[in-house]
Amino acid sequence: MIWDGLQQPTVRADIAVILGTTVHEDGTLSARLEQRMQCGLGLYKKGLVDRILVSGGLGKEGHEEAEKMKEFLLKHQVPESSILVDNCGNNTWATVNNTLDLQATVAFKRVIVVSQYFHITRTKMMFKKQEFYEVQGASPPYFEGRDLYGCFREFVAFYWIFFTR
């Protein structure tokens, strides 16, 4: 899981899907979310993706994560036409399903998921469970103490979803 999550994309994709996380009460992005955004922005600027889907829900802090993520991209000169917003991505399953629902209106064949390294493997598996196989991961070079909990949680969640869905 850790090894897979630390791998970076090797093939160009149509869209990057950046999964949301905490936006502070004052509307600023948490360090973790800012790093995810920088990672996705880097993919876009390198020409590895044409579009970016930002996905998140209404956080307990009172902000729509995806809207704040969009603001970040606009401030960094990503054209609005290249940004897709999913305000209903309250969890990983919702993000995966909402992304795949977009295929009806937005043509894409390959996806790069952007999240913390420990979250990549489970998210990719969830796409594959929905029979979408062209998915890679990208994670920012950002590490913090709570990653230990994140690794444990993702390990359990991976096998729970693998065997129950």
mmCIF file of C-alpha atoms in Angstrom, residues 15-115:
data_model
loop_
_atom_site.group_PDB
_atom_site.id
_atom_site.type_symbol
_atom_site.label_atom_id
_atom_site.label_comp_id
_atom_site.label_asym_id
_atom_site.label_seq_id
_atom_site.Cartn_x
_atom_site.Cartn_y
_atom_site.Cartn_z
ATOM 1 C CA ILE A 15 -8.286 13.886 -15.865
ATOM 2 C CA ALA A 16 -6.846 14.220 -12.373
ATOM 3 C CA VAL A 17 -9.247 13.609 -9.492
ATOM 4 C CA ILE A 18 -8.147 15.427 -6.351
ATOM 5 C CA LEU A 19 -9.835 14.124 -3.220
ATOM 6 C CA GLY A 20 -10.778 16.712 -0.642
ATOM 7 C CA THR A 21 -9.879 16.992 3.005
ATOM 8 C CA THR A 22 -9.975 19.684 5.677
ATOM 9 C CA VAL A 23 -10.599 23.340 4.897
ATOM 10 C CA HIS A 24 -10.066 25.454 8.025
ATOM 11 C CA GLU A 25 -12.827 27.596 9.547
ATOM 12 C CA ASP A 26 -11.193 30.715 8.062
ATOM 13 C CA GLY A 27 -11.489 29.173 4.578
ATOM 14 C CA THR A 28 -7.821 28.352 4.114
ATOM 15 C CA LEU A 29 -6.772 24.924 2.934
ATOM 16 C CA SER A 30 -5.161 22.601 5.434
ATOM 17 C CA ALA A 31 -1.508 21.844 4.718
ATOM 18 C CA ARG A 32 -2.522 18.345 3.597
ATOM 19 C CA LEU A 33 -5.095 19.677 1.128
ATOM 20 C CA GLU A 34 -2.754 22.383 -0.130
ATOM 21 C CA GLN A 35 -0.149 19.719 -0.901
ATOM 22 C CA ARG A 36 -2.718 17.637 -2.784
ATOM 23 C CA MET A 37 -3.658 20.717 -4.776
ATOM 24 C CA GLN A 38 -0.011 21.466 -5.591
ATOM 25 C CA CYS A 39 0.408 17.862 -6.741
ATOM 26 C CA GLY A 40 -2.644 18.045 -9.030
ATOM 27 C CA LEU A 41 -1.580 21.458 -10.302
ATOM 28 C CA GLY A 42 1.824 20.021 -11.138
ATOM 29 C CA LEU A 43 0.226 17.243 -13.196
ATOM 30 C CA TYR A 44 -1.764 19.847 -15.111
ATOM 31 C CA LYS A 45 1.202 22.154 -15.711
ATOM 32 C CA LYS A 46 3.357 19.237 -16.904
ATOM 33 C CA GLY A 47 0.650 18.317 -19.415
ATOM 34 C CA LEU A 48 -0.066 14.963 -17.790
ATOM 35 C CA VAL A 49 -3.800 15.790 -17.553
ATOM 36 C CA ASP A 50 -6.159 18.057 -19.491
ATOM 37 C CA ARG A 51 -8.676 18.591 -16.708
ATOM 38 C CA ILE A 52 -8.867 18.504 -12.955
ATOM 39 C CA LEU A 53 -11.856 17.273 -10.970
ATOM 40 C CA VAL A 54 -11.912 18.568 -7.405
ATOM 41 C CA SER A 55 -14.071 16.467 -5.119
ATOM 42 C CA GLY A 56 -15.194 17.131 -1.581
ATOM 43 C CA GLY A 57 -18.227 17.866 0.513
ATOM 44 C CA LEU A 58 -19.370 20.363 3.070
ATOM 45 C CA GLY A 59 -16.903 20.123 5.922
ATOM 46 C CA LYS A 60 -17.804 20.512 9.570
ATOM 47 C CA GLU A 61 -15.873 23.789 9.413
ATOM 48 C CA GLY A 62 -18.621 25.203 7.165
ATOM 49 C CA HIS A 63 -16.931 25.267 3.745
ATOM 50 C CA GLU A 64 -17.540 23.337 0.538
ATOM 51 C CA GLU A 65 -14.151 21.684 0.088
ATOM 52 C CA ALA A 66 -14.460 21.398 -3.696
ATOM 53 C CA GLU A 67 -15.289 25.105 -4.081
ATOM 54 C CA LYS A 68 -12.213 26.099 -2.074
ATOM 55 C CA MET A 69 -10.146 23.700 -4.156
ATOM 56 C CA LYS A 70 -11.475 25.309 -7.330
ATOM 57 C CA GLU A 71 -10.541 28.749 -5.977
ATOM 58 C CA PHE A 72 -6.983 27.489 -5.460
ATOM 59 C CA LEU A 73 -6.744 26.312 -9.069
ATOM 60 C CA LEU A 74 -8.180 29.553 -10.434
ATOM 61 C CA LYS A 75 -5.623 31.547 -8.401
ATOM 62 C CA HIS A 76 -2.921 29.426 -10.040
ATOM 63 C CA GLN A 77 -4.092 30.247 -13.570
ATOM 64 C CA VAL A 78 -5.923 27.018 -14.358
ATOM 65 C CA PRO A 79 -8.741 28.016 -16.730
ATOM 66 C CA GLU A 80 -12.236 27.440 -15.389
ATOM 67 C CA SER A 81 -12.972 25.336 -18.464
ATOM 68 C CA SER A 82 -10.365 22.826 -17.229
ATOM 69 C CA ILE A 83 -11.857 22.497 -13.741
ATOM 70 C CA LEU A 84 -14.714 20.180 -12.799
ATOM 71 C CA VAL A 85 -16.328 20.415 -9.366
ATOM 72 C CA ASP A 86 -17.915 17.610 -7.343
ATOM 73 C CA ASN A 87 -19.487 19.089 -4.203
ATOM 74 C CA CYS A 88 -20.982 15.710 -3.283
ATOM 75 C CA GLY A 89 -17.709 13.830 -2.797
ATOM 76 C CA ASN A 90 -18.273 13.335 0.918
ATOM 77 C CA ASN A 91 -16.278 10.111 0.967
ATOM 78 C CA THR A 92 -14.130 8.023 -1.346
ATOM 79 C CA TRP A 93 -17.024 5.914 -2.692
ATOM 80 C CA ALA A 94 -18.981 9.059 -3.520
ATOM 81 C CA THR A 95 -15.987 10.547 -5.319
ATOM 82 C CA VAL A 96 -15.409 7.373 -7.343
ATOM 83 C CA ASN A 97 -19.074 7.074 -8.304
ATOM 84 C CA ASN A 98 -19.449 10.783 -9.078
ATOM 85 C CA THR A 99 -16.318 10.682 -11.225
ATOM 86 C CA LEU A 100 -17.606 7.730 -13.214
ATOM 87 C CA ASP A 101 -21.017 9.385 -13.598
ATOM 88 C CA LEU A 102 -19.224 12.240 -15.379
ATOM 89 C CA GLN A 103 -18.317 9.917 -18.238
ATOM 90 C CA ALA A 104 -21.774 10.540 -19.669
ATOM 91 C CA THR A 105 -20.892 14.203 -20.248
ATOM 92 C CA VAL A 106 -17.101 14.405 -20.078
ATOM 93 C CA ALA A 107 -15.124 11.972 -22.191
ATOM 94 C CA PHE A 108 -12.221 10.408 -20.347
ATOM 95 C CA LYS A 109 -10.501 7.056 -20.474
ATOM 96 C CA ARG A 110 -7.677 7.484 -17.966
ATOM 97 C CA VAL A 111 -7.659 8.957 -14.471
ATOM 98 C CA ILE A 112 -4.954 9.976 -12.030
ATOM 99 C CA VAL A 113 -6.161 9.984 -8.428
ATOM 100 C CA VAL A 114 -4.490 12.574 -6.199
ATOM 101 C CA SER A 115 -4.503 11.992 -2.449
#
